[in-house]
């Protein structure tokens, strides 16, 4: 699809703060809002405004190269404007806890000058708390964003095999034959895992047994989409819709479980497919420009766009992405 002469790719909704909501209260740039890497100083201390509210920044991922554009009807930003990840900043609170945030730069569509700066925090930021910049990294932004976008299972998530067995994801191997919802039996072409801190947008979502008809508790990454049956947003012919786990948080049957570290597992097939995890349909990883930097270049060349890895179940989602006006840290019951 296209608008005003540019093409839309995969759609993401990011809960961001305007730069003015996060300003220096002690340091070299007293009173200044968060800015681009070249204007930041390590050691400056920032506060989040007590009235700050995260707003949804809906962006489309360029299919041919790293970068974004602001999507249509976005509550913040100018539709069609180009966005870049300027840097990743590491912030430290007085108790020594660190968190990361991405600085997103929006360019004016006419002049291509900076028109807005957005703060995309990867963990919850609290008002009236000191946050000192301890690191400014212009190279790590895309890899952290890619990890945020990845859809992943945690250990002990049971996957339905072609033979009918239920196998924990950590025991699966390349070549294992898995039952898929949309393309029958398919062999796993690649499987990998990473360990990350389970905080903010990296804390897994627990879908308690029975919440969606699942046999046991299912823990997945927040952006992982699961099939929700009997929904008025139903896909034609499927009797339901794919919804992100973080959009299902209710504080009771679907909660976010933060703290410590989590092992995340990703599976790649010849195409983007839906498998059965704990008995319910759940998508697998889509390898595109949004997720490519979380994996070695060889994986992208082998399975990326143009090499048989097609976003079959992602296309219909682009026009109905849910609002991200509140992120996981705002709505979840963190256990």
mmCIF file of C-alpha atoms in Angstrom:
data_model
loop_
_atom_site.group_PDB
_atom_site.id
_atom_site.type_symbol
_atom_site.label_atom_id
_atom_site.label_comp_id
_atom_site.label_asym_id
_atom_site.label_seq_id
_atom_site.Cartn_x
_atom_site.Cartn_y
_atom_site.Cartn_z
ATOM 1 C CA UNK A 1 0.000 0.000 0.000
ATOM 2 C CA UNK A 2 1.133 3.604 -0.430
ATOM 3 C CA UNK A 3 0.311 7.160 0.505
ATOM 4 C CA UNK A 4 1.608 10.466 -0.829
ATOM 5 C CA UNK A 5 4.133 8.738 -3.039
ATOM 6 C CA UNK A 6 5.870 6.438 -0.564
ATOM 7 C CA UNK A 7 5.504 2.727 0.057
ATOM 8 C CA UNK A 8 4.468 1.160 3.337
ATOM 9 C CA UNK A 9 6.267 -1.878 4.689
ATOM 10 C CA UNK A 10 5.819 -3.688 7.996
ATOM 11 C CA UNK A 11 4.007 -1.628 10.630
ATOM 12 C CA UNK A 12 5.127 -1.087 14.229
ATOM 13 C CA UNK A 13 3.526 0.973 16.965
ATOM 14 C CA UNK A 14 5.959 2.480 19.471
ATOM 15 C CA UNK A 15 4.987 4.132 22.754
ATOM 16 C CA UNK A 16 7.188 7.243 22.924
ATOM 17 C CA UNK A 17 7.652 10.418 24.927
ATOM 18 C CA UNK A 18 8.201 13.787 23.250
ATOM 19 C CA UNK A 19 11.743 14.989 23.905
ATOM 20 C CA UNK A 20 10.472 17.942 25.955
ATOM 21 C CA UNK A 21 9.076 15.518 28.549
ATOM 22 C CA UNK A 22 12.587 14.386 29.536
ATOM 23 C CA UNK A 23 14.853 17.304 30.433
ATOM 24 C CA UNK A 24 18.138 17.965 32.236
ATOM 25 C CA UNK A 25 17.788 18.941 35.905
ATOM 26 C CA UNK A 26 21.493 18.819 36.781
ATOM 27 C CA UNK A 27 24.499 19.075 34.494
ATOM 28 C CA UNK A 28 26.023 20.866 31.541
ATOM 29 C CA UNK A 29 22.744 21.309 29.640
ATOM 30 C CA UNK A 30 20.495 22.423 32.501
ATOM 31 C CA UNK A 31 16.866 22.711 31.322
ATOM 32 C CA UNK A 32 17.460 21.230 27.867
ATOM 33 C CA UNK A 33 15.339 18.305 26.623
ATOM 34 C CA UNK A 34 16.870 15.011 25.530
ATOM 35 C CA UNK A 35 18.476 15.416 22.116
ATOM 36 C CA UNK A 36 20.679 13.753 19.508
ATOM 37 C CA UNK A 37 23.976 12.062 20.384
ATOM 38 C CA UNK A 38 26.154 15.008 19.364
ATOM 39 C CA UNK A 39 24.377 17.253 21.875
ATOM 40 C CA UNK A 40 24.286 14.864 24.830
ATOM 41 C CA UNK A 41 26.776 14.801 27.692
ATOM 42 C CA UNK A 42 27.479 11.796 29.874
ATOM 43 C CA UNK A 43 26.731 12.611 33.505
ATOM 44 C CA UNK A 44 23.838 14.966 32.816
ATOM 45 C CA UNK A 45 20.862 14.078 35.013
ATOM 46 C CA UNK A 46 17.324 14.008 33.573
ATOM 47 C CA UNK A 47 13.811 13.998 35.016
ATOM 48 C CA UNK A 48 10.621 12.836 33.361
ATOM 49 C CA UNK A 49 7.853 15.412 33.586
ATOM 50 C CA UNK A 50 5.151 14.278 36.069
ATOM 51 C CA UNK A 51 2.525 15.042 33.416
ATOM 52 C CA UNK A 52 4.286 13.086 30.664
ATOM 53 C CA UNK A 53 2.241 10.511 28.780
ATOM 54 C CA UNK A 54 3.584 8.045 26.274
ATOM 55 C CA UNK A 55 1.866 8.423 22.916
ATOM 56 C CA UNK A 56 1.707 5.976 19.997
ATOM 57 C CA UNK A 57 4.167 6.618 17.196
ATOM 58 C CA UNK A 58 3.025 4.339 14.378
ATOM 59 C CA UNK A 59 5.813 3.718 11.902
ATOM 60 C CA UNK A 60 6.318 1.684 8.769
ATOM 61 C CA UNK A 61 9.589 -0.143 8.263
ATOM 62 C CA UNK A 62 11.293 0.447 4.950
ATOM 63 C CA UNK A 63 11.445 -2.903 3.099
ATOM 64 C CA UNK A 64 14.703 -2.124 1.285
ATOM 65 C CA UNK A 65 16.921 -0.446 3.905
ATOM 66 C CA UNK A 66 16.997 0.427 7.619
ATOM 67 C CA UNK A 67 14.704 3.321 8.490
ATOM 68 C CA UNK A 68 11.106 4.290 9.163
ATOM 69 C CA UNK A 69 8.352 6.571 7.996
ATOM 70 C CA UNK A 70 5.521 7.863 10.129
ATOM 71 C CA UNK A 71 2.357 5.945 9.269
ATOM 72 C CA UNK A 72 -1.036 7.321 8.321
ATOM 73 C CA UNK A 73 -3.310 8.858 10.967
ATOM 74 C CA UNK A 74 -0.575 8.703 13.572
ATOM 75 C CA UNK A 75 -1.410 10.625 16.804
ATOM 76 C CA UNK A 76 2.113 12.078 16.832
ATOM 77 C CA UNK A 77 4.475 12.907 14.000
ATOM 78 C CA UNK A 78 3.865 13.945 10.390
ATOM 79 C CA UNK A 79 2.509 11.224 8.102
ATOM 80 C CA UNK A 80 5.181 10.143 5.646
ATOM 81 C CA UNK A 81 8.055 11.805 7.505
ATOM 82 C CA UNK A 82 11.344 9.888 7.627
ATOM 83 C CA UNK A 83 12.552 8.661 11.026
ATOM 84 C CA UNK A 84 16.022 7.524 12.069
ATOM 85 C CA UNK A 85 17.425 5.897 15.192
ATOM 86 C CA UNK A 86 20.063 8.395 16.249
ATOM 87 C CA UNK A 87 21.498 6.541 19.240
ATOM 88 C CA UNK A 88 20.908 4.302 22.216
ATOM 89 C CA UNK A 89 21.438 5.932 25.616
ATOM 90 C CA UNK A 90 21.969 4.062 28.867
ATOM 91 C CA UNK A 91 20.445 5.755 31.909
ATOM 92 C CA UNK A 92 21.217 5.025 35.557
ATOM 93 C CA UNK A 93 18.949 5.759 38.513
ATOM 94 C CA UNK A 94 20.255 6.512 42.036
ATOM 95 C CA UNK A 95 19.943 2.849 43.114
ATOM 96 C CA UNK A 96 22.268 1.768 40.301
ATOM 97 C CA UNK A 97 19.558 0.335 38.051
ATOM 98 C CA UNK A 98 20.205 0.944 34.366
ATOM 99 C CA UNK A 99 17.814 1.116 31.445
ATOM 100 C CA UNK A 100 18.144 1.899 27.773
ATOM 101 C CA UNK A 101 16.263 4.314 25.546
ATOM 102 C CA UNK A 102 16.397 4.969 21.819
ATOM 103 C CA UNK A 103 16.509 8.520 20.464
ATOM 104 C CA UNK A 104 14.318 8.704 17.347
ATOM 105 C CA UNK A 105 14.795 11.649 14.997
ATOM 106 C CA UNK A 106 11.962 12.747 12.727
ATOM 107 C CA UNK A 107 12.802 14.812 9.628
ATOM 108 C CA UNK A 108 10.645 17.494 8.061
ATOM 109 C CA UNK A 109 9.201 16.201 4.795
ATOM 110 C CA UNK A 110 10.129 19.386 2.922
ATOM 111 C CA UNK A 111 13.416 20.617 4.368
ATOM 112 C CA UNK A 112 14.714 17.288 5.742
ATOM 113 C CA UNK A 113 15.802 19.162 8.877
ATOM 114 C CA UNK A 114 15.063 17.698 12.305
ATOM 115 C CA UNK A 115 11.433 18.464 13.140
ATOM 116 C CA UNK A 116 10.874 16.283 16.225
ATOM 117 C CA UNK A 117 12.817 14.086 18.603
ATOM 118 C CA UNK A 118 11.126 11.161 20.312
ATOM 119 C CA UNK A 119 12.282 9.154 23.332
ATOM 120 C CA UNK A 120 11.537 5.431 23.067
ATOM 121 C CA UNK A 121 12.322 3.970 26.484
ATOM 122 C CA UNK A 122 12.912 0.216 26.553
ATOM 123 C CA UNK A 123 11.953 0.050 30.235
ATOM 124 C CA UNK A 124 9.662 2.102 32.433
ATOM 125 C CA UNK A 125 10.821 5.606 33.381
ATOM 126 C CA UNK A 126 9.374 7.088 36.578
ATOM 127 C CA UNK A 127 8.689 10.803 37.176
ATOM 128 C CA UNK A 128 10.725 12.676 39.815
ATOM 129 C CA UNK A 129 13.556 10.144 39.595
ATOM 130 C CA UNK A 130 17.108 11.100 38.667
ATOM 131 C CA UNK A 131 18.392 9.420 35.514
ATOM 132 C CA UNK A 132 22.028 10.074 34.639
ATOM 133 C CA UNK A 133 23.354 9.339 31.159
ATOM 134 C CA UNK A 134 26.177 6.832 31.550
ATOM 135 C CA UNK A 135 26.609 5.810 27.903
ATOM 136 C CA UNK A 136 25.789 7.204 24.460
ATOM 137 C CA UNK A 137 26.061 4.585 21.706
ATOM 138 C CA UNK A 138 25.420 5.506 18.059
ATOM 139 C CA UNK A 139 26.021 1.942 16.834
ATOM 140 C CA UNK A 140 23.707 -0.120 19.068
ATOM 141 C CA UNK A 141 20.354 1.493 18.305
ATOM 142 C CA UNK A 142 19.267 -0.725 15.450
ATOM 143 C CA UNK A 143 20.273 -3.962 17.152
ATOM 144 C CA UNK A 144 18.248 -3.035 20.251
ATOM 145 C CA UNK A 145 15.263 -2.080 18.102
ATOM 146 C CA UNK A 146 15.558 -5.372 16.215
ATOM 147 C CA UNK A 147 15.503 -7.304 19.476
ATOM 148 C CA UNK A 148 12.409 -5.353 20.532
ATOM 149 C CA UNK A 149 10.652 -6.324 17.286
ATOM 150 C CA UNK A 150 11.540 -10.021 17.416
ATOM 151 C CA UNK A 151 8.809 -12.510 18.277
ATOM 152 C CA UNK A 152 10.132 -15.140 20.650
ATOM 153 C CA UNK A 153 9.110 -18.055 22.846
ATOM 154 C CA UNK A 154 10.514 -18.687 26.313
ATOM 155 C CA UNK A 155 11.786 -22.016 27.620
ATOM 156 C CA UNK A 156 9.219 -24.775 28.144
ATOM 157 C CA UNK A 157 6.794 -23.419 25.546
ATOM 158 C CA UNK A 158 5.483 -26.623 23.941
ATOM 159 C CA UNK A 159 5.245 -26.686 20.144
ATOM 160 C CA UNK A 160 2.999 -29.120 18.221
ATOM 161 C CA UNK A 161 4.995 -31.425 15.952
ATOM 162 C CA UNK A 162 3.880 -33.204 12.772
ATOM 163 C CA UNK A 163 3.732 -36.501 14.690
ATOM 164 C CA UNK A 164 1.378 -35.035 17.301
ATOM 165 C CA UNK A 165 3.980 -34.712 20.031
ATOM 166 C CA UNK A 166 4.318 -31.531 22.118
ATOM 167 C CA UNK A 167 8.014 -30.568 22.321
ATOM 168 C CA UNK A 168 9.548 -27.792 24.397
ATOM 169 C CA UNK A 169 10.982 -25.087 22.155
ATOM 170 C CA UNK A 170 14.482 -25.409 23.654
ATOM 171 C CA UNK A 171 14.577 -29.062 22.503
ATOM 172 C CA UNK A 172 13.779 -28.310 18.855
ATOM 173 C CA UNK A 173 16.437 -28.522 16.138
ATOM 174 C CA UNK A 174 16.792 -27.529 12.479
ATOM 175 C CA UNK A 175 14.943 -29.993 10.272
ATOM 176 C CA UNK A 176 12.336 -30.918 12.896
ATOM 177 C CA UNK A 177 8.903 -31.111 11.288
ATOM 178 C CA UNK A 178 6.345 -28.792 12.867
ATOM 179 C CA UNK A 179 2.597 -28.577 12.326
ATOM 180 C CA UNK A 180 1.611 -25.138 11.029
ATOM 181 C CA UNK A 181 -1.849 -23.645 10.834
ATOM 182 C CA UNK A 182 -1.530 -22.182 7.362
ATOM 183 C CA UNK A 183 0.962 -24.362 5.438
ATOM 184 C CA UNK A 184 0.661 -27.874 6.834
ATOM 185 C CA UNK A 185 3.801 -29.625 8.013
ATOM 186 C CA UNK A 186 6.973 -27.528 7.661
ATOM 187 C CA UNK A 187 10.597 -28.204 8.658
ATOM 188 C CA UNK A 188 12.382 -25.730 10.900
ATOM 189 C CA UNK A 189 15.069 -24.045 8.782
ATOM 190 C CA UNK A 190 16.820 -22.214 11.625
ATOM 191 C CA UNK A 191 16.396 -21.874 15.380
ATOM 192 C CA UNK A 192 18.341 -19.740 17.808
ATOM 193 C CA UNK A 193 18.083 -18.069 21.166
ATOM 194 C CA UNK A 194 19.402 -15.156 23.191
ATOM 195 C CA UNK A 195 19.335 -14.203 26.852
ATOM 196 C CA UNK A 196 18.179 -10.689 27.763
ATOM 197 C CA UNK A 197 17.209 -8.777 30.899
ATOM 198 C CA UNK A 198 13.496 -9.221 31.497
ATOM 199 C CA UNK A 199 12.638 -5.543 31.918
ATOM 200 C CA UNK A 200 10.279 -3.149 30.156
ATOM 201 C CA UNK A 201 9.635 -4.081 26.549
ATOM 202 C CA UNK A 202 11.813 -7.177 26.945
ATOM 203 C CA UNK A 203 9.863 -8.684 29.853
ATOM 204 C CA UNK A 204 7.821 -11.679 28.673
ATOM 205 C CA UNK A 205 4.042 -11.794 28.683
ATOM 206 C CA UNK A 206 2.477 -14.741 30.493
ATOM 207 C CA UNK A 207 -0.782 -16.036 29.015
ATOM 208 C CA UNK A 208 -2.136 -18.159 31.806
ATOM 209 C CA UNK A 209 -3.460 -21.638 31.044
ATOM 210 C CA UNK A 210 -6.963 -21.453 29.582
ATOM 211 C CA UNK A 211 -6.924 -17.679 28.961
ATOM 212 C CA UNK A 212 -7.062 -18.194 25.186
ATOM 213 C CA UNK A 213 -7.771 -21.908 25.246
ATOM 214 C CA UNK A 214 -4.082 -22.699 25.774
ATOM 215 C CA UNK A 215 -3.251 -25.964 27.549
ATOM 216 C CA UNK A 216 -0.574 -24.519 29.832
ATOM 217 C CA UNK A 217 0.960 -21.169 30.678
ATOM 218 C CA UNK A 218 2.521 -19.648 27.567
ATOM 219 C CA UNK A 219 5.270 -17.019 27.885
ATOM 220 C CA UNK A 220 6.187 -15.020 24.799
ATOM 221 C CA UNK A 221 7.856 -11.716 23.947
ATOM 222 C CA UNK A 222 5.539 -8.669 24.157
ATOM 223 C CA UNK A 223 5.316 -8.165 20.369
ATOM 224 C CA UNK A 224 4.548 -11.828 19.708
ATOM 225 C CA UNK A 225 1.153 -12.215 18.055
ATOM 226 C CA UNK A 226 -1.229 -14.954 19.095
ATOM 227 C CA UNK A 227 -4.531 -15.955 17.562
ATOM 228 C CA UNK A 228 -7.578 -14.641 19.421
ATOM 229 C CA UNK A 229 -10.793 -16.424 18.433
ATOM 230 C CA UNK A 230 -14.311 -15.001 18.206
ATOM 231 C CA UNK A 231 -13.128 -11.421 17.923
ATOM 232 C CA UNK A 232 -14.949 -8.723 15.998
ATOM 233 C CA UNK A 233 -11.616 -8.006 14.269
ATOM 234 C CA UNK A 234 -11.716 -11.456 12.689
ATOM 235 C CA UNK A 235 -9.720 -12.334 9.605
ATOM 236 C CA UNK A 236 -11.852 -13.624 6.779
ATOM 237 C CA UNK A 237 -12.088 -17.381 6.970
ATOM 238 C CA UNK A 238 -10.074 -17.783 10.146
ATOM 239 C CA UNK A 239 -12.615 -17.044 12.871
ATOM 240 C CA UNK A 240 -10.239 -14.785 14.768
ATOM 241 C CA UNK A 241 -7.384 -12.311 14.603
ATOM 242 C CA UNK A 242 -3.690 -12.155 15.388
ATOM 243 C CA UNK A 243 -3.094 -9.819 18.340
ATOM 244 C CA UNK A 244 0.127 -8.839 20.046
ATOM 245 C CA UNK A 245 0.559 -10.296 23.510
ATOM 246 C CA UNK A 246 1.132 -6.855 25.019
ATOM 247 C CA UNK A 247 -2.237 -5.692 23.684
ATOM 248 C CA UNK A 248 -3.959 -8.476 25.634
ATOM 249 C CA UNK A 249 -2.628 -7.515 29.075
ATOM 250 C CA UNK A 250 -5.420 -7.435 31.637
ATOM 251 C CA UNK A 251 -3.574 -7.856 34.951
ATOM 252 C CA UNK A 252 -5.251 -11.218 35.597
ATOM 253 C CA UNK A 253 -5.109 -13.913 32.914
ATOM 254 C CA UNK A 254 -2.529 -12.118 30.760
ATOM 255 C CA UNK A 255 0.258 -10.404 32.705
ATOM 256 C CA UNK A 256 3.807 -9.228 32.185
ATOM 257 C CA UNK A 257 6.474 -10.988 34.233
ATOM 258 C CA UNK A 258 9.494 -8.769 34.766
ATOM 259 C CA UNK A 259 12.733 -9.248 36.642
ATOM 260 C CA UNK A 260 15.937 -11.212 36.181
ATOM 261 C CA UNK A 261 16.835 -12.638 32.801
ATOM 262 C CA UNK A 262 14.862 -14.543 30.172
ATOM 263 C CA UNK A 263 15.916 -16.961 27.418
ATOM 264 C CA UNK A 264 14.133 -16.152 24.169
ATOM 265 C CA UNK A 265 13.927 -18.643 21.282
ATOM 266 C CA UNK A 266 13.166 -17.788 17.640
ATOM 267 C CA UNK A 267 12.194 -20.136 14.819
ATOM 268 C CA UNK A 268 12.500 -19.525 11.088
ATOM 269 C CA UNK A 269 10.709 -21.441 8.357
ATOM 270 C CA UNK A 270 10.692 -20.972 4.592
ATOM 271 C CA UNK A 271 7.967 -18.386 5.120
ATOM 272 C CA UNK A 272 6.224 -16.567 7.934
ATOM 273 C CA UNK A 273 3.884 -19.171 9.421
ATOM 274 C CA UNK A 274 1.613 -19.782 12.389
ATOM 275 C CA UNK A 275 2.436 -22.753 14.613
ATOM 276 C CA UNK A 276 0.679 -24.201 17.657
ATOM 277 C CA UNK A 277 2.177 -23.391 21.062
ATOM 278 C CA UNK A 278 0.453 -24.847 24.108
ATOM 279 C CA UNK A 279 -2.333 -25.785 21.694
ATOM 280 C CA UNK A 280 -3.103 -22.285 20.337
ATOM 281 C CA UNK A 281 -1.993 -20.638 17.056
ATOM 282 C CA UNK A 282 1.027 -18.365 17.459
ATOM 283 C CA UNK A 283 3.119 -16.670 14.770
ATOM 284 C CA UNK A 284 6.788 -17.344 14.080
ATOM 285 C CA UNK A 285 9.552 -14.839 13.420
ATOM 286 C CA UNK A 286 9.295 -12.565 10.394
ATOM 287 C CA UNK A 287 12.800 -11.688 9.262
ATOM 288 C CA UNK A 288 12.704 -8.208 7.697
ATOM 289 C CA UNK A 289 14.464 -4.851 7.953
ATOM 290 C CA UNK A 290 13.052 -4.369 11.445
ATOM 291 C CA UNK A 291 14.512 -7.582 12.869
ATOM 292 C CA UNK A 292 17.564 -8.238 10.684
ATOM 293 C CA UNK A 293 20.113 -6.593 13.005
ATOM 294 C CA UNK A 294 19.304 -9.044 15.785
ATOM 295 C CA UNK A 295 20.828 -11.840 13.696
ATOM 296 C CA UNK A 296 24.025 -12.546 11.743
ATOM 297 C CA UNK A 297 24.077 -11.211 8.170
ATOM 298 C CA UNK A 298 24.145 -14.745 6.831
ATOM 299 C CA UNK A 299 20.747 -15.475 8.366
ATOM 300 C CA UNK A 300 19.198 -12.422 6.696
ATOM 301 C CA UNK A 301 20.692 -13.284 3.308
ATOM 302 C CA UNK A 302 19.339 -16.807 3.628
ATOM 303 C CA UNK A 303 15.853 -16.044 4.944
ATOM 304 C CA UNK A 304 15.229 -12.317 4.438
ATOM 305 C CA UNK A 305 12.903 -10.653 1.902
ATOM 306 C CA UNK A 306 13.342 -12.023 -1.609
ATOM 307 C CA UNK A 307 14.514 -15.417 -0.356
ATOM 308 C CA UNK A 308 11.201 -17.165 0.203
ATOM 309 C CA UNK A 309 10.504 -15.710 3.641
ATOM 310 C CA UNK A 310 7.188 -13.976 2.990
ATOM 311 C CA UNK A 311 5.040 -12.010 5.463
ATOM 312 C CA UNK A 312 1.907 -14.053 4.719
ATOM 313 C CA UNK A 313 0.118 -13.349 7.995
ATOM 314 C CA UNK A 314 1.496 -9.854 8.496
ATOM 315 C CA UNK A 315 -0.094 -8.063 5.550
ATOM 316 C CA UNK A 316 -3.660 -7.970 6.857
ATOM 317 C CA UNK A 317 -2.445 -6.666 10.205
ATOM 318 C CA UNK A 318 -1.075 -3.410 8.824
ATOM 319 C CA UNK A 319 -4.448 -1.640 8.698
ATOM 320 C CA UNK A 320 -5.592 -2.616 12.152
ATOM 321 C CA UNK A 321 -2.576 -2.318 14.425
ATOM 322 C CA UNK A 322 -3.657 -1.646 17.971
ATOM 323 C CA UNK A 323 -3.049 1.580 19.826
ATOM 324 C CA UNK A 324 0.164 1.742 21.846
ATOM 325 C CA UNK A 325 -0.791 4.782 23.906
ATOM 326 C CA UNK A 326 0.351 2.833 26.967
ATOM 327 C CA UNK A 327 3.263 0.446 26.979
ATOM 328 C CA UNK A 328 3.658 -2.796 28.930
ATOM 329 C CA UNK A 329 5.028 -0.966 31.962
ATOM 330 C CA UNK A 330 1.911 1.205 32.119
ATOM 331 C CA UNK A 331 -0.726 -1.519 31.969
ATOM 332 C CA UNK A 332 0.827 -4.739 33.165
ATOM 333 C CA UNK A 333 0.619 -6.472 36.479
ATOM 334 C CA UNK A 334 4.326 -7.097 36.939
ATOM 335 C CA UNK A 335 4.818 -10.221 39.032
#
